[in-house]
XYZ file of C-alpha atoms in Angstrom:
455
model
C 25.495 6.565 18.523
C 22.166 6.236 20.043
C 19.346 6.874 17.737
C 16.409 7.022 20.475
C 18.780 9.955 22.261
C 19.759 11.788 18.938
C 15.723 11.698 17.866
C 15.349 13.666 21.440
C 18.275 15.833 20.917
C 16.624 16.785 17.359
C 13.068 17.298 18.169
C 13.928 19.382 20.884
C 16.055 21.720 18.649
C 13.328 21.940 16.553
C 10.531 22.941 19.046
C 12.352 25.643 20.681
C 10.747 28.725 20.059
C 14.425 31.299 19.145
C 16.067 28.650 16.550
C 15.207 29.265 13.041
C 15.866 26.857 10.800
C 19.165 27.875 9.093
C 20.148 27.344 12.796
C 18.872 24.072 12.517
C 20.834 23.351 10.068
C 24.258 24.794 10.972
C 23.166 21.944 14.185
C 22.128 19.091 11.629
C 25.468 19.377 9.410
C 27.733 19.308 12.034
C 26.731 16.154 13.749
C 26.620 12.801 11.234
C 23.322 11.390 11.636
C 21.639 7.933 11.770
C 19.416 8.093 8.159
C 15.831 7.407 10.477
C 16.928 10.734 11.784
C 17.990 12.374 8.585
C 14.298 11.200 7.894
C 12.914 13.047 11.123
C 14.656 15.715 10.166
C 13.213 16.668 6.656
C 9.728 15.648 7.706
C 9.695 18.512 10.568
C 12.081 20.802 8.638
C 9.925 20.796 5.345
C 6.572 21.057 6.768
C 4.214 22.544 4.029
C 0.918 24.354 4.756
C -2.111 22.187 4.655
C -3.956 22.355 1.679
C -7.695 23.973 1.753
C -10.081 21.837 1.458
C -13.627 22.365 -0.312
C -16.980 20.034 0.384
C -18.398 17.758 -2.305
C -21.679 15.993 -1.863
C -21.897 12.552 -2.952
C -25.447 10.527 -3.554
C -24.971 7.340 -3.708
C -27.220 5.176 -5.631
C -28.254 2.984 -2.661
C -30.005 6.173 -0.803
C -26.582 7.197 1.175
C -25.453 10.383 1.025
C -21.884 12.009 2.436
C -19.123 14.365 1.881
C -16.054 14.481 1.060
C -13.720 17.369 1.041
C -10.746 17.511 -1.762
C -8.675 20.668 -2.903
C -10.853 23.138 -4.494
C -8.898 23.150 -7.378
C -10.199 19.380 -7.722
C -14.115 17.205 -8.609
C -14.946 14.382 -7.906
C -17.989 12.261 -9.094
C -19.479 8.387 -8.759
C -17.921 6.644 -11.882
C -18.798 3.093 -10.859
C -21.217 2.098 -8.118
C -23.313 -1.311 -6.707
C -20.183 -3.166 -6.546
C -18.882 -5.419 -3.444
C -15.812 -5.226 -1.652
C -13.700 -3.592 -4.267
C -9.806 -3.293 -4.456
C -7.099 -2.558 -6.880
C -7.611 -1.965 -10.598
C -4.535 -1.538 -13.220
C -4.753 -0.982 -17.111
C -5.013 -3.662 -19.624
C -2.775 -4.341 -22.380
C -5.375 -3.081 -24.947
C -5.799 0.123 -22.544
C -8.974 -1.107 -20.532
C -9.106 -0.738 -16.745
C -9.767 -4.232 -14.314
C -10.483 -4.253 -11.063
C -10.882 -6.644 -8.200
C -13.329 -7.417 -5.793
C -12.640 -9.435 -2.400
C -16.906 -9.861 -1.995
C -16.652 -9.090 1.730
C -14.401 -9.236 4.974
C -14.505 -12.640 5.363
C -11.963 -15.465 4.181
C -14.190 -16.692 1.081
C -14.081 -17.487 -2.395
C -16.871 -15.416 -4.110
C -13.848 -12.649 -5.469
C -14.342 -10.983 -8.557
C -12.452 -9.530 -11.398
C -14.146 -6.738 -13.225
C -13.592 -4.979 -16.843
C -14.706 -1.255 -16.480
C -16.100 -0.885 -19.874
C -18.104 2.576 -21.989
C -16.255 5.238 -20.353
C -17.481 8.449 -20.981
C -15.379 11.304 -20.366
C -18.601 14.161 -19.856
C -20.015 12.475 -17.553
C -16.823 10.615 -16.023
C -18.506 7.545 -15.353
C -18.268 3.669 -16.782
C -21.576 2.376 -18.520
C -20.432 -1.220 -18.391
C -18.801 -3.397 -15.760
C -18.075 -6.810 -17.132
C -17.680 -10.006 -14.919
C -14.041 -11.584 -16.540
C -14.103 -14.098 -13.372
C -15.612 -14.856 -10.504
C -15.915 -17.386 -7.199
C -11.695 -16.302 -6.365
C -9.965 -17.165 -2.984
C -9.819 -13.058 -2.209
C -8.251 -11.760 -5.211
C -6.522 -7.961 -3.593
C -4.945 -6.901 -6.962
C -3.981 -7.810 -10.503
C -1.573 -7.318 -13.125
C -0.288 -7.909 -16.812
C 2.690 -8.499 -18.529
C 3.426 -9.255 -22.009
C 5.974 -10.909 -23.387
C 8.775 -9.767 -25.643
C 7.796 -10.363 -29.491
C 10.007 -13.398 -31.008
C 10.327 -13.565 -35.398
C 8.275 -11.148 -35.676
C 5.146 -12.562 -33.847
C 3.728 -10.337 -30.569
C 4.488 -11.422 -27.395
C 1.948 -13.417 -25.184
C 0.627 -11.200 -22.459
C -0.758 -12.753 -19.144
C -2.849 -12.088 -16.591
C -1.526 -12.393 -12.903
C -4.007 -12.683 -10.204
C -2.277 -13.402 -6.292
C -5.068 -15.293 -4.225
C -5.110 -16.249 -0.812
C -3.191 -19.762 -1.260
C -2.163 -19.352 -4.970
C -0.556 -17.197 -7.731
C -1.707 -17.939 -11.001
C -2.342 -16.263 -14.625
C -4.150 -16.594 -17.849
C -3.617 -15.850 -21.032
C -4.909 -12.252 -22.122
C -6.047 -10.679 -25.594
C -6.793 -8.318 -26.372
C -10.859 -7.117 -26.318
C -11.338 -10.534 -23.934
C -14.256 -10.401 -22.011
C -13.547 -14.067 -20.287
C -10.361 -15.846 -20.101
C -9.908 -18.660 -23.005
C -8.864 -21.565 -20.753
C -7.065 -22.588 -17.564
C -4.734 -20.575 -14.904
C -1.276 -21.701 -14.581
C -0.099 -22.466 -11.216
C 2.966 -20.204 -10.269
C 3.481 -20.478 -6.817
C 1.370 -21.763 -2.988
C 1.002 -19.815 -0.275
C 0.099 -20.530 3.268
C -4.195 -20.053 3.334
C -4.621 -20.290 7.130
C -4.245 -18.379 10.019
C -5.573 -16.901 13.452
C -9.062 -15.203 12.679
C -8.946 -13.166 9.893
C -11.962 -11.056 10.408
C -10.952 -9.693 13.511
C -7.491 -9.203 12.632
C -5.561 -12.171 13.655
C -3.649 -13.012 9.916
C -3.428 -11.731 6.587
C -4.921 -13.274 3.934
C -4.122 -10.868 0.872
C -0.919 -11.228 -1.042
C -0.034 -8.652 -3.728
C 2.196 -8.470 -6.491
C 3.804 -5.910 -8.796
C 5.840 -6.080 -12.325
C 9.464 -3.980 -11.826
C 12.478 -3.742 -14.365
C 14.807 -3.528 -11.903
C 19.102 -4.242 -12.420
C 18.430 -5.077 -15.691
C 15.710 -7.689 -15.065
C 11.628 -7.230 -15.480
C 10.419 -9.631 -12.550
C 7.186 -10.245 -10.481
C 7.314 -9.390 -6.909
C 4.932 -10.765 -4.302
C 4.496 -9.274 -0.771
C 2.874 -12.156 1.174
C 1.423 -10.756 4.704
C 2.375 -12.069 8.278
C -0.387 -15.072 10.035
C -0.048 -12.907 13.088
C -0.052 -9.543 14.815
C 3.510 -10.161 15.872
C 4.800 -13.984 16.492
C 8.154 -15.905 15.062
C 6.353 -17.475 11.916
C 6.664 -20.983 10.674
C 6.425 -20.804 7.262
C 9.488 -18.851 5.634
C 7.239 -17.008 3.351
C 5.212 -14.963 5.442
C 5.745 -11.103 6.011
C 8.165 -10.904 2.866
C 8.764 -9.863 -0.097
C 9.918 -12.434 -2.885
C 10.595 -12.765 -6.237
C 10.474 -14.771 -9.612
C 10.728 -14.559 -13.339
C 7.227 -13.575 -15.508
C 6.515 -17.888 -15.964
C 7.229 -18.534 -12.100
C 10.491 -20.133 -12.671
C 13.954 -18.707 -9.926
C 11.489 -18.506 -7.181
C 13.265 -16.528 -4.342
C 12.530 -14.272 -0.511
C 14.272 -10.791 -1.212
C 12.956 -9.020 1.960
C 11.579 -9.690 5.085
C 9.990 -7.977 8.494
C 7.090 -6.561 6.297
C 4.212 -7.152 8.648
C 1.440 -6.809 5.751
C 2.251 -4.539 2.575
C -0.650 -4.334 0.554
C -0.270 -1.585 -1.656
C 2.720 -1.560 -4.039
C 3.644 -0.120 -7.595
C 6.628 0.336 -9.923
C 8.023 3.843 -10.767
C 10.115 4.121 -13.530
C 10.367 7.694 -13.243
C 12.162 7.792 -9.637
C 15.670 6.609 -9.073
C 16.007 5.354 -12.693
C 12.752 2.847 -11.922
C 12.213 2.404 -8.225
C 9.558 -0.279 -6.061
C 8.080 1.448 -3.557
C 5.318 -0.390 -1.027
C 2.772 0.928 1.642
C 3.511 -1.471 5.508
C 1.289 -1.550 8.372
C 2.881 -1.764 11.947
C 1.611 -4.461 14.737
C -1.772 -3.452 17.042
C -0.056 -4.533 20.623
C 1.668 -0.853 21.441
C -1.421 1.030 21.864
C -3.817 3.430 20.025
C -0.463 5.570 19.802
C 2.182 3.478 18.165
C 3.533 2.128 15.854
C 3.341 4.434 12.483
C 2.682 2.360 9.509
C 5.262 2.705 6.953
C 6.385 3.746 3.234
C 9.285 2.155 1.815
C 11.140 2.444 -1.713
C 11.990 -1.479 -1.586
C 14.210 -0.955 -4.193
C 15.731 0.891 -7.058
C 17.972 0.989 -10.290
C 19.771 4.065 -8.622
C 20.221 3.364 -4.828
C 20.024 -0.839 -4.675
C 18.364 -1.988 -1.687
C 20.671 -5.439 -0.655
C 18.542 -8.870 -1.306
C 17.763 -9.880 2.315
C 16.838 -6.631 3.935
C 14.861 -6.972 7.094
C 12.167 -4.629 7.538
C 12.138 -5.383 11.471
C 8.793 -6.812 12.305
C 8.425 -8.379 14.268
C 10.515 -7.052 17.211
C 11.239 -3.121 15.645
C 8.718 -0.495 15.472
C 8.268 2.782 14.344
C 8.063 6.105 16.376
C 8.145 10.001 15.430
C 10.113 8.366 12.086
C 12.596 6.465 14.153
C 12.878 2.336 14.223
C 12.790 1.429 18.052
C 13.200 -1.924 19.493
C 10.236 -3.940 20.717
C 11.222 -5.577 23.882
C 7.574 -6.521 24.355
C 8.011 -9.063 21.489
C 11.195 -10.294 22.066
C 11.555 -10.005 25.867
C 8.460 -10.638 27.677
C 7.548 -10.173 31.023
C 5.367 -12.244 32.843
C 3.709 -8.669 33.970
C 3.262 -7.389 30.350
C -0.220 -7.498 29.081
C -0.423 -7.599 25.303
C -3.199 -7.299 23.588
C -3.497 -9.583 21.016
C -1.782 -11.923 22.959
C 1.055 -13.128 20.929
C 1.003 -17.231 19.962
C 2.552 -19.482 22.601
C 6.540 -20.294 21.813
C 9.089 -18.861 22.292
C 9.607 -15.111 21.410
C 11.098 -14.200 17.962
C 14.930 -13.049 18.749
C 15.606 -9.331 18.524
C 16.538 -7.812 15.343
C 19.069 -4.677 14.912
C 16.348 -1.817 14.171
C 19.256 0.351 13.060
C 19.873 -1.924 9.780
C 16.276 -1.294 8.234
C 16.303 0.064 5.311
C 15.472 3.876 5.325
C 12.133 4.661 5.674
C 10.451 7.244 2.992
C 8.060 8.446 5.419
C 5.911 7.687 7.611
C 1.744 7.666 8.437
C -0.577 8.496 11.750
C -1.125 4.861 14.004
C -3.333 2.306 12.658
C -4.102 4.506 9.295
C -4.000 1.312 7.411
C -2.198 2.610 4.028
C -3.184 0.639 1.139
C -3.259 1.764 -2.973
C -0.490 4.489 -3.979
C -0.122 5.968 -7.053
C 2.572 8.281 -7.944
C 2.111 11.111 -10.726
C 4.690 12.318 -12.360
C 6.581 16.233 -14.203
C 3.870 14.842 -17.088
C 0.826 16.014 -14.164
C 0.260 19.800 -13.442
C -1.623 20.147 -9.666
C -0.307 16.783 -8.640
C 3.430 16.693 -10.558
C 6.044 14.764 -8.419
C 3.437 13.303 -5.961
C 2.372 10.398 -4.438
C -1.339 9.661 -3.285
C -1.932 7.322 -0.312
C -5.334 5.562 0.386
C -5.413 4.994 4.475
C -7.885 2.964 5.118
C -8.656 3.797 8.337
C -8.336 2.263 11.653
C -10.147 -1.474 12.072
C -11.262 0.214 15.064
C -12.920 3.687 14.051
C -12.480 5.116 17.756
C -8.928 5.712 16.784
C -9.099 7.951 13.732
C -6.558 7.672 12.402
C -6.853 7.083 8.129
C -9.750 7.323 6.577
C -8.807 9.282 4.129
C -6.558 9.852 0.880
C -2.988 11.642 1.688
C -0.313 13.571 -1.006
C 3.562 13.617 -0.206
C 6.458 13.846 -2.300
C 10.493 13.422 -2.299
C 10.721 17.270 -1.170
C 7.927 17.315 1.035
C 7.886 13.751 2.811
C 5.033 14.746 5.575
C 1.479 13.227 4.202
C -1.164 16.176 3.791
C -4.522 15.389 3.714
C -5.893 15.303 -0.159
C -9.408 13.792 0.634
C -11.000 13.053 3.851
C -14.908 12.517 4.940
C -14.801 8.679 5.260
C -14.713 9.281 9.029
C -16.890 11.790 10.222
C -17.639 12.176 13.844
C -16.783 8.568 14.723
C -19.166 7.110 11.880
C -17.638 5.372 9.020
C -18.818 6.847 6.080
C -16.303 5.117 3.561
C -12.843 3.147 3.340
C -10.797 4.175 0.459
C -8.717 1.562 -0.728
C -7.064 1.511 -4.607
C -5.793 4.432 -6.943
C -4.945 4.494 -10.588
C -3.989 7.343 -12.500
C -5.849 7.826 -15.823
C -4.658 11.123 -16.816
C -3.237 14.121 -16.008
C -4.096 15.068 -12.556
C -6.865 12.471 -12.542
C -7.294 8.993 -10.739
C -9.382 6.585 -10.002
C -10.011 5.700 -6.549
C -12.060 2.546 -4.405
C -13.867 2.779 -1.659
C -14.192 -1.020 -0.369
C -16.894 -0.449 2.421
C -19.691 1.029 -0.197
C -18.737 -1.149 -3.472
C -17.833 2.094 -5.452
C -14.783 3.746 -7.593
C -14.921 7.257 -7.763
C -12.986 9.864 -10.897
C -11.004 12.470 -9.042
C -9.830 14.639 -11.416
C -8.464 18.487 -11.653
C -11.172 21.333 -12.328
């Protein structure tokens, strides 16, 4: 089949004007469809009405002042603010919330890790903010583990911290306010590249903790050196995979062109990895779509070795299409970057990616996710989705926070007033859930974490 000519077929069914949809689907069931199309399918199909959005007025500390909108139902307030460049957070072993901070946009070694300390639950904001470490190769995110209890003695827990050209952790107690000696080494990564600040590699690396087939293992997504080239070093634009002390080191994925944002959910598919992608900058204000994938899961097992298709796929309208651009260049293209001189990376089959989960606007830049489970009341079976926005605002595309789920796969605006009339006002970055229907989210362009919560 051809899955370019099917998409046509289907969008057209679905724009004319006298099918309804149980038409639509009488059409859908009787024709056995590529699953990018299935895909294309649901997200037109189960379009939901936008969500009404109400204005709140933030007053930031620093004299700037903007809105943002969020459902009505929802507040919103400064819990943390004076901070840098500030990323991810996750939850402690003794229940206290860290967070990172990258300093600025350039490559540098002035990252942060923060404790968020004397919460207070009127007022919704933290009266502390603790300095655990400092002068890090840009630390994105974090994360803990602890290990399982032996004779009766607690297990060690760690502290995992992916930097530029290292992964290493400490060793955590509880009610620590500094580590108590020096990082392990677990693994190097590549720490060069074209230049960062405008774009030309990918110096984060993030990492995740997922029981998955009966194992609990750290992943690591390690970003591409380029906006789309045939890399050297066998490590970049994957995602790979090793025991909680380092040790069966191994590439599980690859053609994942930069996935920042990604988090275990044990409440999906039996526990399920799920990661936020950005597509190459080469096609055009237009294309590609950046990308949500479930990576894996205990209840539909992704393969070891699936290729995500960068850098010679794209995606389109939900659909993986083949990048000829890349991988058969004209001397009369002009592509812009410029892709590195050598030869062009050979074309991959777009139709064995690994289905998509959805799908976001150009250039949006997704980054933090957090999913919130039947246990949450406004948001129950949801996912949130920082975009961070377009590295060049004229686009518009992201700049804002987005809510999908299973049923309803199309992103709907949940927050948005980061871009307002072509002026950056913020760039929301990382989410974590502290409650029910309540989150914690970064804004990396002002240095503060706001408490979203239900009214």
């Amino acid at each position: 089949m051809n899955p370019a000519k099917d998409g046509e077929l289907l969008r057209s069914a679905l724009s004319f004007a006298g099918i309804a949809r149980q038409n639509c689907m009488m059409w859908y069931e009787k024709r056995v469809l590529p699953g990018a199309i299935i895909l294309a399918f649901l997200m037109f199909a189960a379009v939901i009405p936008a969500q009404q959005l109400t204005p709140h007025p933030i007053h930031l500390a620093n004299g700037k002042n903007l809105v943002l909108n969020l459902p009505a139902n929802f507040t919103m307030n400064v819990a943390v603010q004076g901070l840098k460049r500030v990323r991810f957070m996750a939850w402690s072993p003794d229940h206290r919330v860290f967070a990172t901070d990258m300093h600025d946009l350039g490559d540098n070694s002035l990252g942060r890790v923060y404790i968020l300390g004397n919460w207070d639950e009127k007022t919704g904001t933290f009266a502390k903010v603790t300095t655990y470490l400092d002068h890090l190769r840009n630390p994105n995110n974090l994360a803990f583990y602890t290990e399982q209890s032996q004779d009766g003695k607690p297990g060690q827990s760690w502290l995992y911290i992916p930097l530029t050209d290292k992964l290493i952790r400490y060793k955590y107690n509880a009610d620590d306010e500094a580590p108590t000696g020096a990082p392990e080494v677990l693994a190097h990564y590549p720490d060069y590249g074209l230049n960062y600040k405008y774009g030309g590699w990918h110096l984060t690396r993030t990492i995740a903790f997922a029981t998955l087939h009966g194992k609990t293992r750290l992943y690591v997504a390690v970003g591409s050196s380029c906006n789309v080239c045939q890399e050297k070093e066998e490590i970049r634009a994957t995602l790979s995979v090793m025991d909680a002390d380092g040790s069966h080191q191994e590439i599980v994925a690859r053609g994942l062109r930069n996935a920042v944002g990604m988090e275990n959910v044990p409440s999906i598919d039996d526990g399920a990895l799920f990661a936020t992608n950005m597509g190459a900058d080469h096609l055009g204000n237009g294309a590609p779509e950046d990308t949500f994938f479930e990576l894996d899961s205990n209840a539909r097992t992704v393969p070891s070795g699936s290729n995500y298709g960068w850098p010679t796929c794209y995606f389109e309208n939900g659909i993986a299409h083949e990048d000829h651009l890349v991988s058969d260049p004209k001397l009369t293209d002009h592509v812009v970057p410029k892709p590195p001189a050598g030869p062009p990376p050979p074309q991959f089959d777009c139709a064995k990616i690994p289905a998509v989960y959805t799908t976001f606007a150009p250039h949006s830049s997704p980054l933090g996710l957090e999913y919130f489970d039947s246990g949450n009341k406004s948001l129950a079976d949801s996912f949130l989705v920082a975009l961070h926005g377009a590295s060049h605002r004229e686009i518009g595309a992201g700049y804002r926070v987005v809510r999908f789920s299973a049923a309803n796969r199309k992103p709907q605006d949940f927050i948005t007033g980061f871009l307002v009339n072509g002026k950056v006002k913020g760039r929301p970055c990382g989410i974590l859930r502290i409650g029910p229907d309540a989150f914690l989210l970064t804004d990396d362009l002002d240095g503060v974490i706001y408490y979203v919560h239900g009214s």
